[in-house]
Amino acid sequence: MKKTAYLFIASAVVMIDQITKYFADNLISPFESVRITPFFHLVNVRNTGVAFGMFKDWGNAVFIIVSIAAIAVIVYMFFKNKEDPLGLSLILSGAAGNLIDRIYYGSVRDFLDFFINRFHWPAFNVADSAITIGIGLIFIKLLRSPVVQTDSYE
């Protein structure tokens, strides 16, 4: 597939992310929980930190700067790296989707809530899922690639 196809995928994921967040914002009251299954609810929460709400006290501006820097690195890798454009495009779309939230809302909008009894995975969104899947694809590709052995110690 050509790079433009992967960029189309990234754009589509950003659009899906923003649309699903829009519906979550408009159909679910803040901190309301809508039961879908016994282990999955839709919620409307804001995350001012990063993964699992860590580093909330750092401030939104720091996360915006870090997100822009990360997106720049991912774009560079995407155009230089021929190895995993799908993984990189998913990471790019997730970072862009959450950056949009940080710029416009001052936090990331999360709405997917999975749990088993009292054990909850922190709420997340489509952008978070894209990042996780992208990293997983790259990791799997790394595990499957042959190890190159050099005799540089002779």
PDB file of C-alpha atoms in Angstrom:
ATOM      1  CA  MET A   1       0.000   0.000   0.000  1.00  0.00           C
ATOM      2  CA  LYS A   2       1.140   3.521  -0.670  1.00  0.00           C
ATOM      3  CA  LYS A   3       1.856   6.023   2.082  1.00  0.00           C
ATOM      4  CA  THR A   4      -1.196   8.047   1.042  1.00  0.00           C
ATOM      5  CA  ALA A   5      -3.431   5.079   1.879  1.00  0.00           C
ATOM      6  CA  TYR A   6      -1.951   4.907   5.379  1.00  0.00           C
ATOM      7  CA  LEU A   7      -2.437   8.649   5.783  1.00  0.00           C
ATOM      8  CA  PHE A   8      -6.065   8.159   4.734  1.00  0.00           C
ATOM      9  CA  ILE A   9      -6.396   5.481   7.437  1.00  0.00           C
ATOM     10  CA  ALA A  10      -4.878   7.882   9.984  1.00  0.00           C
ATOM     11  CA  SER A  11      -7.307  10.633   8.941  1.00  0.00           C
ATOM     12  CA  ALA A  12     -10.262   8.241   9.172  1.00  0.00           C
ATOM     13  CA  VAL A  13      -9.245   7.135  12.673  1.00  0.00           C
ATOM     14  CA  VAL A  14      -8.972  10.784  13.814  1.00  0.00           C
ATOM     15  CA  MET A  15     -12.447  11.448  12.414  1.00  0.00           C
ATOM     16  CA  ILE A  16     -13.914   8.345  14.087  1.00  0.00           C
ATOM     17  CA  ASP A  17     -12.233   9.347  17.349  1.00  0.00           C
ATOM     18  CA  GLN A  18     -13.647  12.866  17.263  1.00  0.00           C
ATOM     19  CA  ILE A  19     -17.139  11.717  16.203  1.00  0.00           C
ATOM     20  CA  THR A  20     -17.352   9.112  18.976  1.00  0.00           C
ATOM     21  CA  LYS A  21     -16.148  11.665  21.534  1.00  0.00           C
ATOM     22  CA  TYR A  22     -18.756  14.133  20.239  1.00  0.00           C
ATOM     23  CA  PHE A  23     -21.544  11.603  20.747  1.00  0.00           C
ATOM     24  CA  ALA A  24     -20.241  10.633  24.183  1.00  0.00           C
ATOM     25  CA  ASP A  25     -20.183  14.327  25.160  1.00  0.00           C
ATOM     26  CA  ASN A  26     -23.678  14.981  23.859  1.00  0.00           C
ATOM     27  CA  LEU A  27     -25.460  11.789  24.905  1.00  0.00           C
ATOM     28  CA  ILE A  28     -23.865  11.022  28.268  1.00  0.00           C
ATOM     29  CA  SER A  29     -23.781  13.448  31.190  1.00  0.00           C
ATOM     30  CA  PRO A  30     -20.418  13.954  32.876  1.00  0.00           C
ATOM     31  CA  PHE A  31     -19.664  11.038  35.194  1.00  0.00           C
ATOM     32  CA  GLU A  32     -22.852   9.208  34.118  1.00  0.00           C
ATOM     33  CA  SER A  33     -22.437   5.512  33.384  1.00  0.00           C
ATOM     34  CA  VAL A  34     -24.498   3.779  30.693  1.00  0.00           C
ATOM     35  CA  ARG A  35     -24.462   0.005  31.008  1.00  0.00           C
ATOM     36  CA  ILE A  36     -23.841  -1.824  27.728  1.00  0.00           C
ATOM     37  CA  THR A  37     -22.831  -5.233  29.111  1.00  0.00           C
ATOM     38  CA  PRO A  38     -22.056  -6.500  32.622  1.00  0.00           C
ATOM     39  CA  PHE A  39     -18.374  -5.611  32.032  1.00  0.00           C
ATOM     40  CA  PHE A  40     -18.602  -2.563  29.747  1.00  0.00           C
ATOM     41  CA  HIS A  41     -20.149   0.872  30.283  1.00  0.00           C
ATOM     42  CA  LEU A  42     -20.069   4.126  28.337  1.00  0.00           C
ATOM     43  CA  VAL A  43     -19.026   7.106  30.467  1.00  0.00           C
ATOM     44  CA  ASN A  44     -18.123  10.749  29.973  1.00  0.00           C
ATOM     45  CA  VAL A  45     -14.920  11.621  31.819  1.00  0.00           C
ATOM     46  CA  ARG A  46     -12.011  13.983  31.233  1.00  0.00           C
ATOM     47  CA  ASN A  47      -8.377  13.017  31.661  1.00  0.00           C
ATOM     48  CA  THR A  48      -6.081  15.952  32.411  1.00  0.00           C
ATOM     49  CA  GLY A  49      -3.047  13.691  32.721  1.00  0.00           C
ATOM     50  CA  VAL A  50      -1.618  10.973  30.509  1.00  0.00           C
ATOM     51  CA  ALA A  51      -2.126   7.197  30.623  1.00  0.00           C
ATOM     52  CA  PHE A  52      -4.109   6.188  33.696  1.00  0.00           C
ATOM     53  CA  GLY A  53      -4.415   9.869  34.670  1.00  0.00           C
ATOM     54  CA  MET A  54      -0.739  10.101  35.674  1.00  0.00           C
ATOM     55  CA  PHE A  55       1.046  13.474  35.889  1.00  0.00           C
ATOM     56  CA  LYS A  56      -2.170  15.548  36.134  1.00  0.00           C
ATOM     57  CA  ASP A  57      -0.273  18.328  37.903  1.00  0.00           C
ATOM     58  CA  TRP A  58       2.086  18.960  34.979  1.00  0.00           C
ATOM     59  CA  GLY A  59      -0.438  21.126  33.172  1.00  0.00           C
ATOM     60  CA  ASN A  60      -2.062  20.880  29.772  1.00  0.00           C
ATOM     61  CA  ALA A  61       0.554  23.037  28.005  1.00  0.00           C
ATOM     62  CA  VAL A  62       3.267  20.456  28.750  1.00  0.00           C
ATOM     63  CA  PHE A  63       1.170  17.673  27.245  1.00  0.00           C
ATOM     64  CA  ILE A  64       0.394  19.760  24.163  1.00  0.00           C
ATOM     65  CA  ILE A  65       4.109  20.429  23.591  1.00  0.00           C
ATOM     66  CA  VAL A  66       4.998  16.759  24.159  1.00  0.00           C
ATOM     67  CA  SER A  67       2.191  15.674  21.814  1.00  0.00           C
ATOM     68  CA  ILE A  68       3.364  17.999  19.046  1.00  0.00           C
ATOM     69  CA  ALA A  69       6.945  16.765  19.444  1.00  0.00           C
ATOM     70  CA  ALA A  70       5.789  13.137  19.396  1.00  0.00           C
ATOM     71  CA  ILE A  71       3.704  13.742  16.278  1.00  0.00           C
ATOM     72  CA  ALA A  72       6.718  15.346  14.570  1.00  0.00           C
ATOM     73  CA  VAL A  73       8.880  12.305  15.388  1.00  0.00           C
ATOM     74  CA  ILE A  74       6.165   9.894  14.228  1.00  0.00           C
ATOM     75  CA  VAL A  75       5.718  11.779  10.931  1.00  0.00           C
ATOM     76  CA  TYR A  76       9.497  11.711  10.389  1.00  0.00           C
ATOM     77  CA  MET A  77       9.605   7.969  11.121  1.00  0.00           C
ATOM     78  CA  PHE A  78       6.583   7.375   8.890  1.00  0.00           C
ATOM     79  CA  PHE A  79       8.272   8.912   5.856  1.00  0.00           C
ATOM     80  CA  LYS A  80      11.753   7.491   6.581  1.00  0.00           C
ATOM     81  CA  ASN A  81      10.699   4.018   7.763  1.00  0.00           C
ATOM     82  CA  LYS A  82       9.384   1.490   5.298  1.00  0.00           C
ATOM     83  CA  GLU A  83       8.929  -1.181   7.936  1.00  0.00           C
ATOM     84  CA  ASP A  84       5.575  -0.497   9.596  1.00  0.00           C
ATOM     85  CA  PRO A  85       3.532   2.324   8.107  1.00  0.00           C
ATOM     86  CA  LEU A  86       0.258   0.927   9.488  1.00  0.00           C
ATOM     87  CA  GLY A  87       1.515   0.882  13.084  1.00  0.00           C
ATOM     88  CA  LEU A  88       2.963   4.369  12.749  1.00  0.00           C
ATOM     89  CA  SER A  89      -0.200   5.730  11.103  1.00  0.00           C
ATOM     90  CA  LEU A  90      -2.312   4.374  13.978  1.00  0.00           C
ATOM     91  CA  ILE A  91      -0.009   5.925  16.571  1.00  0.00           C
ATOM     92  CA  LEU A  92      -0.079   9.181  14.621  1.00  0.00           C
ATOM     93  CA  SER A  93      -3.879   9.226  14.461  1.00  0.00           C
ATOM     94  CA  GLY A  94      -4.213   8.507  18.169  1.00  0.00           C
ATOM     95  CA  ALA A  95      -1.745  11.214  19.129  1.00  0.00           C
ATOM     96  CA  ALA A  96      -3.516  13.689  16.825  1.00  0.00           C
ATOM     97  CA  GLY A  97      -6.970  12.804  18.170  1.00  0.00           C
ATOM     98  CA  ASN A  98      -5.910  13.348  21.765  1.00  0.00           C
ATOM     99  CA  LEU A  99      -3.984  16.518  20.848  1.00  0.00           C
ATOM    100  CA  ILE A 100      -7.169  17.977  19.358  1.00  0.00           C
ATOM    101  CA  ASP A 101      -8.902  17.347  22.696  1.00  0.00           C
ATOM    102  CA  ARG A 102      -6.098  18.945  24.688  1.00  0.00           C
ATOM    103  CA  ILE A 103      -6.145  22.066  22.503  1.00  0.00           C
ATOM    104  CA  TYR A 104      -9.928  22.516  22.386  1.00  0.00           C
ATOM    105  CA  TYR A 105     -11.047  21.083  25.740  1.00  0.00           C
ATOM    106  CA  GLY A 106      -7.981  21.283  27.981  1.00  0.00           C
ATOM    107  CA  SER A 107      -8.186  17.527  28.627  1.00  0.00           C
ATOM    108  CA  VAL A 108      -8.733  14.254  26.804  1.00  0.00           C
ATOM    109  CA  ARG A 109     -12.305  12.989  26.555  1.00  0.00           C
ATOM    110  CA  ASP A 110     -12.619   9.315  27.531  1.00  0.00           C
ATOM    111  CA  PHE A 111     -15.769   7.215  27.311  1.00  0.00           C
ATOM    112  CA  LEU A 112     -15.006   3.477  27.093  1.00  0.00           C
ATOM    113  CA  ASP A 113     -15.084   1.820  30.527  1.00  0.00           C
ATOM    114  CA  PHE A 114     -14.221  -1.881  30.880  1.00  0.00           C
ATOM    115  CA  PHE A 115     -14.125  -3.669  34.230  1.00  0.00           C
ATOM    116  CA  ILE A 116     -14.421  -6.945  36.082  1.00  0.00           C
ATOM    117  CA  ASN A 117     -16.291  -6.551  39.373  1.00  0.00           C
ATOM    118  CA  ARG A 118     -14.520  -3.748  41.247  1.00  0.00           C
ATOM    119  CA  PHE A 119     -11.429  -3.840  39.028  1.00  0.00           C
ATOM    120  CA  HIS A 120     -11.700  -1.072  36.428  1.00  0.00           C
ATOM    121  CA  TRP A 121      -9.390  -0.408  33.532  1.00  0.00           C
ATOM    122  CA  PRO A 122      -9.140   3.389  33.275  1.00  0.00           C
ATOM    123  CA  ALA A 123     -11.631   4.834  30.784  1.00  0.00           C
ATOM    124  CA  PHE A 124     -10.178   5.373  27.327  1.00  0.00           C
ATOM    125  CA  ASN A 125     -11.176   6.380  23.787  1.00  0.00           C
ATOM    126  CA  VAL A 126     -10.664   5.468  20.119  1.00  0.00           C
ATOM    127  CA  ALA A 127      -7.406   7.476  19.934  1.00  0.00           C
ATOM    128  CA  ASP A 128      -5.983   5.554  22.896  1.00  0.00           C
ATOM    129  CA  SER A 129      -6.990   2.295  21.214  1.00  0.00           C
ATOM    130  CA  ALA A 130      -5.290   3.321  17.964  1.00  0.00           C
ATOM    131  CA  ILE A 131      -2.059   4.132  19.822  1.00  0.00           C
ATOM    132  CA  THR A 132      -2.159   0.791  21.649  1.00  0.00           C
ATOM    133  CA  ILE A 133      -2.863  -1.203  18.486  1.00  0.00           C
ATOM    134  CA  GLY A 134      -0.158   0.696  16.566  1.00  0.00           C
ATOM    135  CA  ILE A 135       2.438   0.009  19.265  1.00  0.00           C
ATOM    136  CA  GLY A 136       1.323  -3.630  19.373  1.00  0.00           C
ATOM    137  CA  LEU A 137       1.742  -4.018  15.599  1.00  0.00           C
ATOM    138  CA  ILE A 138       5.229  -2.524  15.711  1.00  0.00           C
ATOM    139  CA  PHE A 139       6.178  -4.703  18.682  1.00  0.00           C
ATOM    140  CA  ILE A 140       4.928  -7.869  16.951  1.00  0.00           C
ATOM    141  CA  LYS A 141       6.836  -6.944  13.808  1.00  0.00           C
ATOM    142  CA  LEU A 142       9.999  -6.427  15.878  1.00  0.00           C
ATOM    143  CA  LEU A 143       9.566  -9.825  17.538  1.00  0.00           C
ATOM    144  CA  ARG A 144       9.087 -11.527  14.189  1.00  0.00           C
ATOM    145  CA  SER A 145      12.075  -9.925  12.452  1.00  0.00           C
ATOM    146  CA  PRO A 146      15.242 -11.944  12.241  1.00  0.00           C
ATOM    147  CA  VAL A 147      18.058 -11.012  14.542  1.00  0.00           C
ATOM    148  CA  VAL A 148      21.023  -9.669  12.625  1.00  0.00           C
ATOM    149  CA  GLN A 149      24.267 -10.979  14.049  1.00  0.00           C
ATOM    150  CA  THR A 150      27.491  -9.143  13.424  1.00  0.00           C
ATOM    151  CA  ASP A 151      31.024 -10.177  14.184  1.00  0.00           C
ATOM    152  CA  SER A 152      32.147  -6.731  15.230  1.00  0.00           C
ATOM    153  CA  TYR A 153      33.912  -7.984  18.365  1.00  0.00           C
ATOM    154  CA  GLU A 154      36.667  -9.887  16.595  1.00  0.00           C
TER     155      GLU A 154
END
